[in-house]
Amino acid sequence: MVDVRTAENPYDVDWDYGLDYNRIVSYTDWSLVFDAEYYMEQFPMLAYQYHYDKDLLIRHFQTVGVHEGRQGNAGFNVADYMAKCAPDARELYGDCYAAYYFHFMNIETDRSMDVSGNGQPRQMTAVLTIMQAKELRQINKLRESLGVESLVFDSELAAMGNFRGWVDAAEDWPMHDWLKAHREEAYQMMVSFGSTYAGENTVKHYGPTPNNWYYNYYNSKDHYDAMVDPKNAYIGCSNAYLGSCEHKPSGIVLVEFDMFSYDIGTALNPKQ
């Protein structure tokens, strides 16, 4: 849950991998694998979500991006490096993508390799929070029961969901009113990840405890239809965003978004 009133990082959860990991992060030369301008170009909705703040973007790369195998600059692609690095490193690290970034940054002789990508994926996987994973699992379980193909998670679509959750919680917009008032802005977001259609399910809950978003959607016809629509192929589940609400007794609002799309073209899900 992200409290928009106090969050140090205003758009995402606080990923904590422990003191040892943070020490490694602090003394590693990240310029070897990360360039903020390149990262924003490859992940435009993420960049928009973070308001193009380079400090927040490198923090995202250090705590999420490397675990997802995202390409952070033009010269280092983790899939390419995994294919070319020493066999003992491959045996040791397996598919722990973050380990290869640290290995490359600390093994000077490897930096002479051409590991720029050469057609390799620019993002290997997606790391979801518990809330995102549960939402995705429940929706796909419903679709499976109806004989509908499962939705594919996309990080850029989720970044749009997180942005929408943040805006609605911070400014207490009524349901989809922000979208109605910012159609051109929303359209440009869709264009950034190659979508011709994006739909949203949202629930606003007044109280300090997250509810089960899926069941709220399940019991509403329009939301249910969006979850099971066979034309929808991709989903981006947001985190829960907590903000102030002066016109409700609890004084608190919680917002969550599920974004849907028919087609996209992103680093994780490139157009075929």
Short mmCIF file of C-alpha atoms in Angstrom, two decimals:
data_model
loop_
_atom_site.label_atom_id
_atom_site.label_comp_id
_atom_site.label_asym_id
_atom_site.label_seq_id
_atom_site.Cartn_x
_atom_site.Cartn_y
_atom_site.Cartn_z
CA MET A 1 0.00 0.00 0.00
CA VAL A 2 1.34 3.44 -0.92
CA ASP A 3 0.35 6.34 1.33
CA VAL A 4 0.42 9.31 -1.02
CA ARG A 5 0.46 11.70 1.94
CA THR A 6 3.80 10.56 3.33
CA ALA A 7 5.49 8.31 0.73
CA GLU A 8 9.16 9.09 0.12
CA ASN A 9 8.85 7.48 -3.27
CA PRO A 10 5.49 8.81 -4.39
CA TYR A 11 4.61 6.29 -7.08
CA ASP A 12 5.82 2.88 -5.98
CA VAL A 13 6.28 0.56 -3.04
CA ASP A 14 9.47 0.58 -0.97
CA TRP A 15 11.47 -2.47 -2.01
CA ASP A 16 13.85 -3.60 0.74
CA TYR A 17 16.40 -6.34 -0.01
CA GLY A 18 18.37 -5.90 3.20
CA LEU A 19 21.52 -4.15 4.38
CA ASP A 20 23.96 -6.30 2.38
CA TYR A 21 22.14 -5.60 -0.87
CA ASN A 22 22.01 -1.87 -0.12
CA ARG A 23 25.76 -1.85 0.59
CA ILE A 24 26.46 -3.44 -2.80
CA VAL A 25 24.20 -0.90 -4.46
CA SER A 26 25.99 1.98 -2.73
CA TYR A 27 29.52 1.13 -3.87
CA THR A 28 28.81 -0.14 -7.40
CA ASP A 29 29.42 1.99 -10.51
CA TRP A 30 25.93 2.07 -12.01
CA SER A 31 27.02 4.11 -15.01
CA LEU A 32 28.30 0.82 -16.46
CA VAL A 33 24.76 -0.53 -16.85
CA PHE A 34 22.41 2.45 -16.49
CA ASP A 35 21.70 5.64 -18.39
CA ALA A 36 18.56 7.53 -17.35
CA GLU A 37 17.82 8.92 -20.81
CA TYR A 38 18.01 5.45 -22.35
CA TYR A 39 15.84 3.98 -19.57
CA MET A 40 13.16 6.61 -20.12
CA GLU A 41 13.20 5.93 -23.87
CA GLN A 42 12.78 2.18 -23.38
CA PHE A 43 10.15 2.45 -20.63
CA PRO A 44 8.18 5.61 -21.43
CA MET A 45 5.16 4.98 -19.18
CA LEU A 46 7.44 4.17 -16.24
CA ALA A 47 9.28 7.44 -16.91
CA TYR A 48 5.96 9.30 -16.99
CA GLN A 49 4.87 7.61 -13.76
CA TYR A 50 8.06 8.86 -12.08
CA HIS A 51 7.73 12.36 -13.60
CA TYR A 52 11.06 11.86 -15.38
CA ASP A 53 12.87 12.08 -12.03
CA LYS A 54 16.28 10.51 -12.68
CA ASP A 55 16.96 9.80 -9.01
CA LEU A 56 13.71 7.85 -8.70
CA LEU A 57 14.35 6.04 -11.98
CA ILE A 58 17.78 4.78 -11.00
CA ARG A 59 16.34 3.70 -7.65
CA HIS A 60 13.68 1.78 -9.56
CA PHE A 61 16.39 0.17 -11.69
CA GLN A 62 18.44 -0.79 -8.63
CA THR A 63 15.53 -2.28 -6.68
CA VAL A 64 13.17 -3.56 -9.40
CA GLY A 65 14.65 -3.22 -12.89
CA VAL A 66 17.68 -5.47 -12.39
CA HIS A 67 15.47 -8.19 -10.90
CA GLU A 68 13.27 -7.99 -13.99
CA GLY A 69 16.22 -8.08 -16.38
CA ARG A 70 15.54 -4.62 -17.81
CA GLN A 71 18.07 -3.09 -20.14
CA GLY A 72 19.35 0.08 -18.49
CA ASN A 73 21.69 1.45 -21.17
CA ALA A 74 22.64 0.85 -24.78
CA GLY A 75 25.72 -1.20 -23.91
CA PHE A 76 24.45 -3.88 -21.52
CA ASN A 77 21.69 -6.38 -22.17
CA VAL A 78 21.44 -9.03 -19.47
CA ALA A 79 20.13 -11.76 -21.79
CA ASP A 80 23.07 -11.19 -24.15
CA TYR A 81 25.51 -11.26 -21.22
CA MET A 82 23.99 -14.45 -19.82
CA ALA A 83 24.61 -16.13 -23.18
CA LYS A 84 28.25 -14.98 -23.37
CA CYS A 85 29.55 -14.94 -19.79
CA ALA A 86 31.69 -17.68 -18.24
CA PRO A 87 29.88 -21.04 -17.82
CA ASP A 88 30.64 -21.16 -14.09
CA ALA A 89 28.88 -17.79 -13.61
CA ARG A 90 25.87 -19.08 -15.55
CA GLU A 91 25.82 -22.21 -13.39
CA LEU A 92 26.12 -20.18 -10.19
CA TYR A 93 23.55 -17.49 -10.94
CA GLY A 94 20.96 -19.42 -12.93
CA ASP A 95 18.14 -17.00 -13.78
CA CYS A 96 18.88 -14.53 -10.98
CA TYR A 97 19.12 -11.56 -13.33
CA ALA A 98 20.32 -9.06 -10.72
CA ALA A 99 23.44 -11.17 -10.05
CA TYR A 100 24.62 -10.75 -13.64
CA TYR A 101 24.48 -6.95 -13.43
CA PHE A 102 26.63 -6.97 -10.30
CA HIS A 103 28.98 -9.56 -11.80
CA PHE A 104 29.48 -7.48 -14.96
CA MET A 105 30.07 -4.29 -12.97
CA ASN A 106 32.71 -6.01 -10.82
CA ILE A 107 34.53 -8.14 -13.44
CA GLU A 108 36.56 -5.65 -15.42
CA THR A 109 37.66 -8.13 -18.11
CA ASP A 110 34.03 -8.78 -19.10
CA ARG A 111 33.47 -5.17 -20.08
CA SER A 112 35.27 -5.71 -23.39
CA MET A 113 32.43 -8.01 -24.52
CA ASP A 114 29.78 -6.82 -26.93
CA VAL A 115 26.67 -7.44 -24.83
CA SER A 116 24.51 -4.65 -26.24
CA GLY A 117 21.62 -6.94 -27.07
CA ASN A 118 21.56 -7.89 -30.74
CA GLY A 119 17.84 -8.63 -30.80
CA GLN A 120 17.61 -9.93 -27.23
CA PRO A 121 14.64 -8.94 -25.00
CA ARG A 122 14.96 -5.59 -23.22
CA GLN A 123 13.00 -6.91 -20.24
CA MET A 124 13.00 -10.55 -19.15
CA THR A 125 10.18 -10.73 -16.61
CA ALA A 126 8.01 -8.67 -14.26
CA VAL A 127 8.28 -8.50 -10.48
CA LEU A 128 4.85 -8.06 -8.90
CA THR A 129 3.88 -7.06 -5.39
CA ILE A 130 1.74 -9.52 -3.41
CA MET A 131 -1.32 -7.41 -4.15
CA GLN A 132 -0.66 -7.28 -7.89
CA ALA A 133 0.01 -11.02 -8.07
CA LYS A 134 -3.17 -11.88 -6.17
CA GLU A 135 -5.30 -9.67 -8.40
CA LEU A 136 -3.81 -11.18 -11.55
CA ARG A 137 -4.21 -14.73 -10.25
CA GLN A 138 -7.87 -14.26 -9.33
CA ILE A 139 -8.83 -12.64 -12.63
CA ASN A 140 -7.09 -15.33 -14.68
CA LYS A 141 -8.71 -18.05 -12.57
CA LEU A 142 -12.09 -16.54 -13.45
CA ARG A 143 -11.20 -16.37 -17.14
CA GLU A 144 -9.99 -19.98 -17.09
CA SER A 145 -13.31 -21.11 -15.57
CA LEU A 146 -15.09 -19.47 -18.51
CA GLY A 147 -12.74 -20.87 -21.13
CA VAL A 148 -11.20 -17.44 -21.85
CA GLU A 149 -7.47 -17.10 -22.49
CA SER A 150 -5.46 -15.73 -19.55
CA LEU A 151 -4.39 -12.10 -19.46
CA VAL A 152 -0.68 -11.30 -19.80
CA PHE A 153 0.77 -8.87 -17.25
CA ASP A 154 2.57 -5.84 -18.65
CA SER A 155 4.74 -3.50 -16.59
CA GLU A 156 4.06 -0.39 -18.68
CA LEU A 157 0.32 -0.95 -18.39
CA ALA A 158 0.76 -1.40 -14.63
CA ALA A 159 2.72 1.87 -14.51
CA MET A 160 -0.33 3.58 -16.01
CA GLY A 161 -2.49 1.90 -13.37
CA ASN A 162 -0.16 3.10 -10.62
CA PHE A 163 -0.22 6.62 -12.02
CA ARG A 164 -4.02 6.57 -12.08
CA GLY A 165 -4.16 5.19 -8.54
CA TRP A 166 -1.82 7.89 -7.31
CA VAL A 167 -3.77 10.71 -8.98
CA ASP A 168 -7.16 9.51 -7.73
CA ALA A 169 -5.89 9.01 -4.16
CA ALA A 170 -3.89 12.27 -4.01
CA GLU A 171 -6.63 14.45 -5.49
CA ASP A 172 -9.69 12.32 -4.59
CA TRP A 173 -11.11 12.29 -8.10
CA PRO A 174 -14.55 10.62 -8.37
CA MET A 175 -14.03 7.29 -10.12
CA HIS A 176 -13.18 7.86 -13.83
CA ASP A 177 -13.51 11.66 -13.79
CA TRP A 178 -9.75 12.23 -14.12
CA LEU A 179 -9.79 10.26 -17.36
CA LYS A 180 -12.70 12.30 -18.71
CA ALA A 181 -10.87 15.53 -17.89
CA HIS A 182 -7.49 14.40 -19.28
CA ARG A 183 -8.33 12.44 -22.41
CA GLU A 184 -5.39 13.73 -24.45
CA GLU A 185 -2.94 12.98 -21.64
CA ALA A 186 -4.35 9.46 -21.29
CA TYR A 187 -4.18 8.99 -25.06
CA GLN A 188 -0.49 9.91 -25.09
CA MET A 189 0.12 7.38 -22.32
CA MET A 190 -1.45 4.69 -24.50
CA VAL A 191 0.60 5.75 -27.51
CA SER A 192 3.78 5.45 -25.42
CA PHE A 193 3.27 1.70 -25.05
CA GLY A 194 1.83 1.06 -28.49
CA SER A 195 -1.80 0.57 -27.51
CA THR A 196 -4.85 1.39 -29.59
CA TYR A 197 -7.18 0.74 -26.65
CA ALA A 198 -6.86 0.88 -22.88
CA GLY A 199 -9.70 0.36 -20.41
CA GLU A 200 -9.74 0.71 -16.64
CA ASN A 201 -11.48 -0.90 -13.70
CA THR A 202 -11.26 1.02 -10.45
CA VAL A 203 -12.61 0.72 -6.93
CA LYS A 204 -12.56 3.46 -4.31
CA HIS A 205 -12.76 2.20 -0.76
CA TYR A 206 -13.19 4.54 2.21
CA GLY A 207 -11.29 3.10 5.16
CA PRO A 208 -7.72 2.29 6.19
CA THR A 209 -7.77 -1.45 5.33
CA PRO A 210 -7.37 -2.76 1.76
CA ASN A 211 -10.35 -4.79 0.63
CA ASN A 212 -10.37 -7.58 -1.95
CA TRP A 213 -10.54 -5.56 -5.16
CA TYR A 214 -11.34 -8.56 -7.33
CA TYR A 215 -14.61 -9.25 -5.54
CA ASN A 216 -15.73 -5.64 -5.93
CA TYR A 217 -15.16 -5.93 -9.66
CA TYR A 218 -16.79 -9.37 -9.78
CA ASN A 219 -20.03 -8.04 -8.32
CA SER A 220 -20.32 -5.14 -10.77
CA LYS A 221 -21.47 -6.00 -14.30
CA ASP A 222 -19.35 -3.46 -16.17
CA HIS A 223 -16.22 -4.36 -14.20
CA TYR A 224 -16.93 -8.08 -14.53
CA ASP A 225 -17.33 -7.72 -18.29
CA ALA A 226 -13.94 -5.99 -18.54
CA MET A 227 -12.26 -8.81 -16.59
CA VAL A 228 -13.65 -11.57 -18.82
CA ASP A 229 -13.69 -9.76 -22.19
CA PRO A 230 -11.88 -12.15 -24.59
CA LYS A 231 -10.65 -9.18 -26.65
CA ASN A 232 -8.55 -7.99 -23.70
CA ALA A 233 -5.14 -9.64 -23.87
CA TYR A 234 -3.02 -7.61 -21.41
CA ILE A 235 -3.46 -6.36 -17.87
CA GLY A 236 -1.62 -4.01 -15.54
CA CYS A 237 -2.75 -4.29 -11.90
CA SER A 238 -1.85 -1.31 -9.75
CA ASN A 239 -0.93 -1.20 -6.11
CA ALA A 240 -3.32 0.30 -3.55
CA TYR A 241 -2.97 4.04 -3.01
CA LEU A 242 -4.09 5.65 0.23
CA GLY A 243 -4.98 9.35 0.48
CA SER A 244 -7.07 11.87 2.39
CA CYS A 245 -10.81 12.30 1.95
CA GLU A 246 -12.48 15.15 3.80
CA HIS A 247 -16.08 14.29 2.88
CA LYS A 248 -16.09 10.78 4.41
CA PRO A 249 -16.15 9.96 8.15
CA SER A 250 -12.96 7.90 8.01
CA GLY A 251 -11.09 10.72 6.26
CA ILE A 252 -9.25 8.13 4.16
CA VAL A 253 -9.63 6.82 0.62
CA LEU A 254 -8.02 3.74 -0.94
CA VAL A 255 -7.81 3.37 -4.71
CA GLU A 256 -6.78 0.49 -6.99
CA PHE A 257 -6.74 0.20 -10.78
CA ASP A 258 -6.75 -2.68 -13.21
CA MET A 259 -5.78 -1.53 -16.70
CA PHE A 260 -6.68 -3.63 -19.75
CA SER A 261 -5.56 -3.48 -23.37
CA TYR A 262 -6.15 -5.38 -26.59
CA ASP A 263 -2.70 -4.71 -28.03
CA ILE A 264 0.58 -3.22 -26.87
CA GLY A 265 4.20 -3.05 -27.90
CA THR A 266 6.54 -2.85 -24.91
CA ALA A 267 9.93 -4.19 -23.85
CA LEU A 268 8.22 -7.01 -21.97
CA ASN A 269 5.55 -7.69 -24.60
CA PRO A 270 6.86 -6.53 -28.00
CA LYS A 271 4.56 -6.49 -30.99
CA GLN A 272 4.95 -9.64 -33.07
#
